[in-house]
């Protein structure tokens, strides 16, 4: 070891400063903890907007703002004349004409502020994400591949704003006035796309942030999910039992996402207001077949669209599908958790993975209870919003399991090796 290297290693500096003074040009870029904290904060904001969006839908506030103004829309009406102008615009919508024709200006302000808050939070997420991203990329605090990945999330934030307005427009169409029995509400397809995109944004930010923080800690000499040493990590990851567990966890994570997405169709069709009992539906495990696959929902002459239209447009079928997916998710989570008690798998799994799996099973129990309570009590706003938040929390728990099974990044391994030379 050279004298310069020895002096640098023994100098009382932070690890990043120490390595930067000696071997930084030869080392790959390792994101500092600030990057991980920023991504986790951004994901928290996305978590919040998912919940706020759910409350906006539950309080039927989403159609109160009839225009999309990305810049000037940041400010709400500031004078009585401006409020009256916005109220007049709302009076032209099908929702006012068919459902809210008796509301007062004060009633309108309440639903307006709900939707306005949702939109402003979306703009805040864009600023909080894009600004630091540009800084970290320009200062070379993140690798070029990570910058591209996060840049894609930034573009997705912009696309999410457009998608949100595209969704709102579906509830403002005048054709609703010409459809007998029509209820002014946004398209369940667009609502599901909007919610699904939010989940993708959240998962991308949360997983990347968690991985960045864990990589930094590993580079500083911390254990990896409770396992010490690169050799031991490679042995653990090569275990066939662990690989099977990881594959099952990946599939279960996808199932959690799919179940949450089916909840968007339940919300979009107000399907939670039907069959407010559990586990039966009308006194039996499943409604009659002719109700699940009603001919009334087929639009093509040959009825070839009977199946998929009922699956996505029939409130009874949509609720039944959500029940099936939810219980499949729950029992799959329970089975995966139970598998961690087998001697072979328990010995193979890292300690942090076992803890994460226990947390996921606990969250699955809470989520099932929230879902059943929401149904039995006719979808009250607090319970329904908690149920939507629970879906994000359960997805977070599953993502955490996968992160604990992720091999430390190449940069983190290189920094760890360099710090020990």
PDB file of N, CA, C and O in Angstrom, residues 288-312:
ATOM      1  N   UNK A 288     -75.824 -15.403  -9.654  1.00  0.00           N
ATOM      2  CA  UNK A 288     -76.224 -16.254 -10.778  1.00  0.00           C
ATOM      3  C   UNK A 288     -75.417 -15.950 -12.035  1.00  0.00           C
ATOM      4  O   UNK A 288     -75.005 -14.810 -12.266  1.00  0.00           O
ATOM      5  N   UNK A 289     -75.205 -16.949 -12.843  1.00  0.00           N
ATOM      6  CA  UNK A 289     -74.404 -16.793 -14.068  1.00  0.00           C
ATOM      7  C   UNK A 289     -74.994 -15.751 -15.001  1.00  0.00           C
ATOM      8  O   UNK A 289     -74.261 -14.972 -15.617  1.00  0.00           O
ATOM      9  N   UNK A 290     -76.325 -15.725 -15.116  1.00  0.00           N
ATOM     10  CA  UNK A 290     -76.946 -14.769 -16.018  1.00  0.00           C
ATOM     11  C   UNK A 290     -76.794 -13.325 -15.529  1.00  0.00           C
ATOM     12  O   UNK A 290     -76.961 -12.377 -16.292  1.00  0.00           O
ATOM     13  N   UNK A 291     -76.455 -13.157 -14.241  1.00  0.00           N
ATOM     14  CA  UNK A 291     -76.181 -11.822 -13.732  1.00  0.00           C
ATOM     15  C   UNK A 291     -74.704 -11.471 -13.915  1.00  0.00           C
ATOM     16  O   UNK A 291     -74.361 -10.328 -14.217  1.00  0.00           O
ATOM     17  N   UNK A 292     -73.850 -12.456 -13.730  1.00  0.00           N
ATOM     18  CA  UNK A 292     -72.419 -12.219 -13.927  1.00  0.00           C
ATOM     19  C   UNK A 292     -72.090 -11.948 -15.391  1.00  0.00           C
ATOM     20  O   UNK A 292     -71.205 -11.154 -15.698  1.00  0.00           O
ATOM     21  N   UNK A 293     -72.798 -12.612 -16.281  1.00  0.00           N
ATOM     22  CA  UNK A 293     -72.557 -12.436 -17.717  1.00  0.00           C
ATOM     23  C   UNK A 293     -73.870 -12.063 -18.397  1.00  0.00           C
ATOM     24  O   UNK A 293     -74.432 -12.805 -19.195  1.00  0.00           O
ATOM     25  N   UNK A 294     -74.320 -10.882 -18.046  1.00  0.00           N
ATOM     26  CA  UNK A 294     -75.593 -10.387 -18.552  1.00  0.00           C
ATOM     27  C   UNK A 294     -75.503 -10.026 -20.031  1.00  0.00           C
ATOM     28  O   UNK A 294     -74.534  -9.398 -20.478  1.00  0.00           O
ATOM     29  N   UNK A 295     -76.526 -10.398 -20.766  1.00  0.00           N
ATOM     30  CA  UNK A 295     -76.584 -10.082 -22.197  1.00  0.00           C
ATOM     31  C   UNK A 295     -76.684  -8.578 -22.435  1.00  0.00           C
ATOM     32  O   UNK A 295     -76.324  -8.081 -23.502  1.00  0.00           O
ATOM     33  N   UNK A 296     -77.118  -7.833 -21.420  1.00  0.00           N
ATOM     34  CA  UNK A 296     -77.342  -6.396 -21.588  1.00  0.00           C
ATOM     35  C   UNK A 296     -76.042  -5.630 -21.833  1.00  0.00           C
ATOM     36  O   UNK A 296     -76.070  -4.527 -22.387  1.00  0.00           O
ATOM     37  N   UNK A 297     -74.904  -6.206 -21.445  1.00  0.00           N
ATOM     38  CA  UNK A 297     -73.638  -5.486 -21.591  1.00  0.00           C
ATOM     39  C   UNK A 297     -72.954  -5.748 -22.932  1.00  0.00           C
ATOM     40  O   UNK A 297     -71.984  -5.073 -23.271  1.00  0.00           O
ATOM     41  N   UNK A 298     -73.433  -6.742 -23.684  1.00  0.00           N
ATOM     42  CA  UNK A 298     -72.853  -7.027 -24.999  1.00  0.00           C
ATOM     43  C   UNK A 298     -73.316  -5.980 -26.000  1.00  0.00           C
ATOM     44  O   UNK A 298     -74.501  -5.635 -26.053  1.00  0.00           O
ATOM     45  N   UNK A 299     -72.393  -5.456 -26.789  1.00  0.00           N
ATOM     46  CA  UNK A 299     -72.734  -4.413 -27.758  1.00  0.00           C
ATOM     47  C   UNK A 299     -72.618  -4.880 -29.206  1.00  0.00           C
ATOM     48  O   UNK A 299     -73.208  -4.282 -30.101  1.00  0.00           O
ATOM     49  N   UNK A 300     -71.847  -5.919 -29.434  1.00  0.00           N
ATOM     50  CA  UNK A 300     -71.727  -6.425 -30.804  1.00  0.00           C
ATOM     51  C   UNK A 300     -72.904  -7.338 -31.123  1.00  0.00           C
ATOM     52  O   UNK A 300     -73.486  -7.972 -30.233  1.00  0.00           O
ATOM     53  N   UNK A 301     -73.227  -7.403 -32.403  1.00  0.00           N
ATOM     54  CA  UNK A 301     -74.395  -8.173 -32.826  1.00  0.00           C
ATOM     55  C   UNK A 301     -74.247  -9.661 -32.527  1.00  0.00           C
ATOM     56  O   UNK A 301     -75.227 -10.336 -32.196  1.00  0.00           O
ATOM     57  N   UNK A 302     -73.034 -10.192 -32.620  1.00  0.00           N
ATOM     58  CA  UNK A 302     -72.823 -11.622 -32.391  1.00  0.00           C
ATOM     59  C   UNK A 302     -72.510 -11.957 -30.926  1.00  0.00           C
ATOM     60  O   UNK A 302     -72.184 -13.096 -30.614  1.00  0.00           O
ATOM     61  N   UNK A 303     -72.582 -10.956 -30.066  1.00  0.00           N
ATOM     62  CA  UNK A 303     -72.336 -11.135 -28.629  1.00  0.00           C
ATOM     63  C   UNK A 303     -70.916 -11.613 -28.321  1.00  0.00           C
ATOM     64  O   UNK A 303     -70.646 -12.180 -27.255  1.00  0.00           O
ATOM     65  N   UNK A 304     -69.998 -11.379 -29.226  1.00  0.00           N
ATOM     66  CA  UNK A 304     -68.623 -11.839 -29.010  1.00  0.00           C
ATOM     67  C   UNK A 304     -67.919 -11.068 -27.896  1.00  0.00           C
ATOM     68  O   UNK A 304     -66.899 -11.519 -27.371  1.00  0.00           O
ATOM     69  N   UNK A 305     -68.453  -9.901 -27.552  1.00  0.00           N
ATOM     70  CA  UNK A 305     -67.842  -9.098 -26.487  1.00  0.00           C
ATOM     71  C   UNK A 305     -68.513  -9.327 -25.143  1.00  0.00           C
ATOM     72  O   UNK A 305     -68.276  -8.586 -24.188  1.00  0.00           O
ATOM     73  N   UNK A 306     -69.348 -10.350 -25.036  1.00  0.00           N
ATOM     74  CA  UNK A 306     -70.114 -10.600 -23.811  1.00  0.00           C
ATOM     75  C   UNK A 306     -69.194 -10.793 -22.601  1.00  0.00           C
ATOM     76  O   UNK A 306     -69.415 -10.191 -21.544  1.00  0.00           O
ATOM     77  N   UNK A 307     -68.158 -11.614 -22.754  1.00  0.00           N
ATOM     78  CA  UNK A 307     -67.308 -11.949 -21.628  1.00  0.00           C
ATOM     79  C   UNK A 307     -66.515 -10.746 -21.122  1.00  0.00           C
ATOM     80  O   UNK A 307     -66.591 -10.397 -19.952  1.00  0.00           O
ATOM     81  N   UNK A 308     -65.759 -10.136 -22.034  1.00  0.00           N
ATOM     82  CA  UNK A 308     -64.859  -9.077 -21.552  1.00  0.00           C
ATOM     83  C   UNK A 308     -65.614  -7.834 -21.100  1.00  0.00           C
ATOM     84  O   UNK A 308     -65.186  -7.138 -20.172  1.00  0.00           O
ATOM     85  N   UNK A 309     -66.748  -7.533 -21.733  1.00  0.00           N
ATOM     86  CA  UNK A 309     -67.514  -6.355 -21.293  1.00  0.00           C
ATOM     87  C   UNK A 309     -68.120  -6.577 -19.902  1.00  0.00           C
ATOM     88  O   UNK A 309     -68.157  -5.652 -19.083  1.00  0.00           O
ATOM     89  N   UNK A 310     -68.578  -7.769 -19.633  1.00  0.00           N
ATOM     90  CA  UNK A 310     -69.090  -8.042 -18.293  1.00  0.00           C
ATOM     91  C   UNK A 310     -67.967  -7.994 -17.262  1.00  0.00           C
ATOM     92  O   UNK A 310     -68.151  -7.488 -16.152  1.00  0.00           O
ATOM     93  N   UNK A 311     -66.803  -8.491 -17.619  1.00  0.00           N
ATOM     94  CA  UNK A 311     -65.675  -8.488 -16.694  1.00  0.00           C
ATOM     95  C   UNK A 311     -65.240  -7.071 -16.323  1.00  0.00           C
ATOM     96  O   UNK A 311     -64.768  -6.833 -15.215  1.00  0.00           O
ATOM     97  N   UNK A 312     -65.422  -6.128 -17.256  1.00  0.00           N
ATOM     98  CA  UNK A 312     -64.909  -4.773 -17.054  1.00  0.00           C
ATOM     99  C   UNK A 312     -65.995  -3.704 -16.908  1.00  0.00           C
ATOM    100  O   UNK A 312     -65.689  -2.583 -16.510  1.00  0.00           O
TER     101      UNK A 312
END
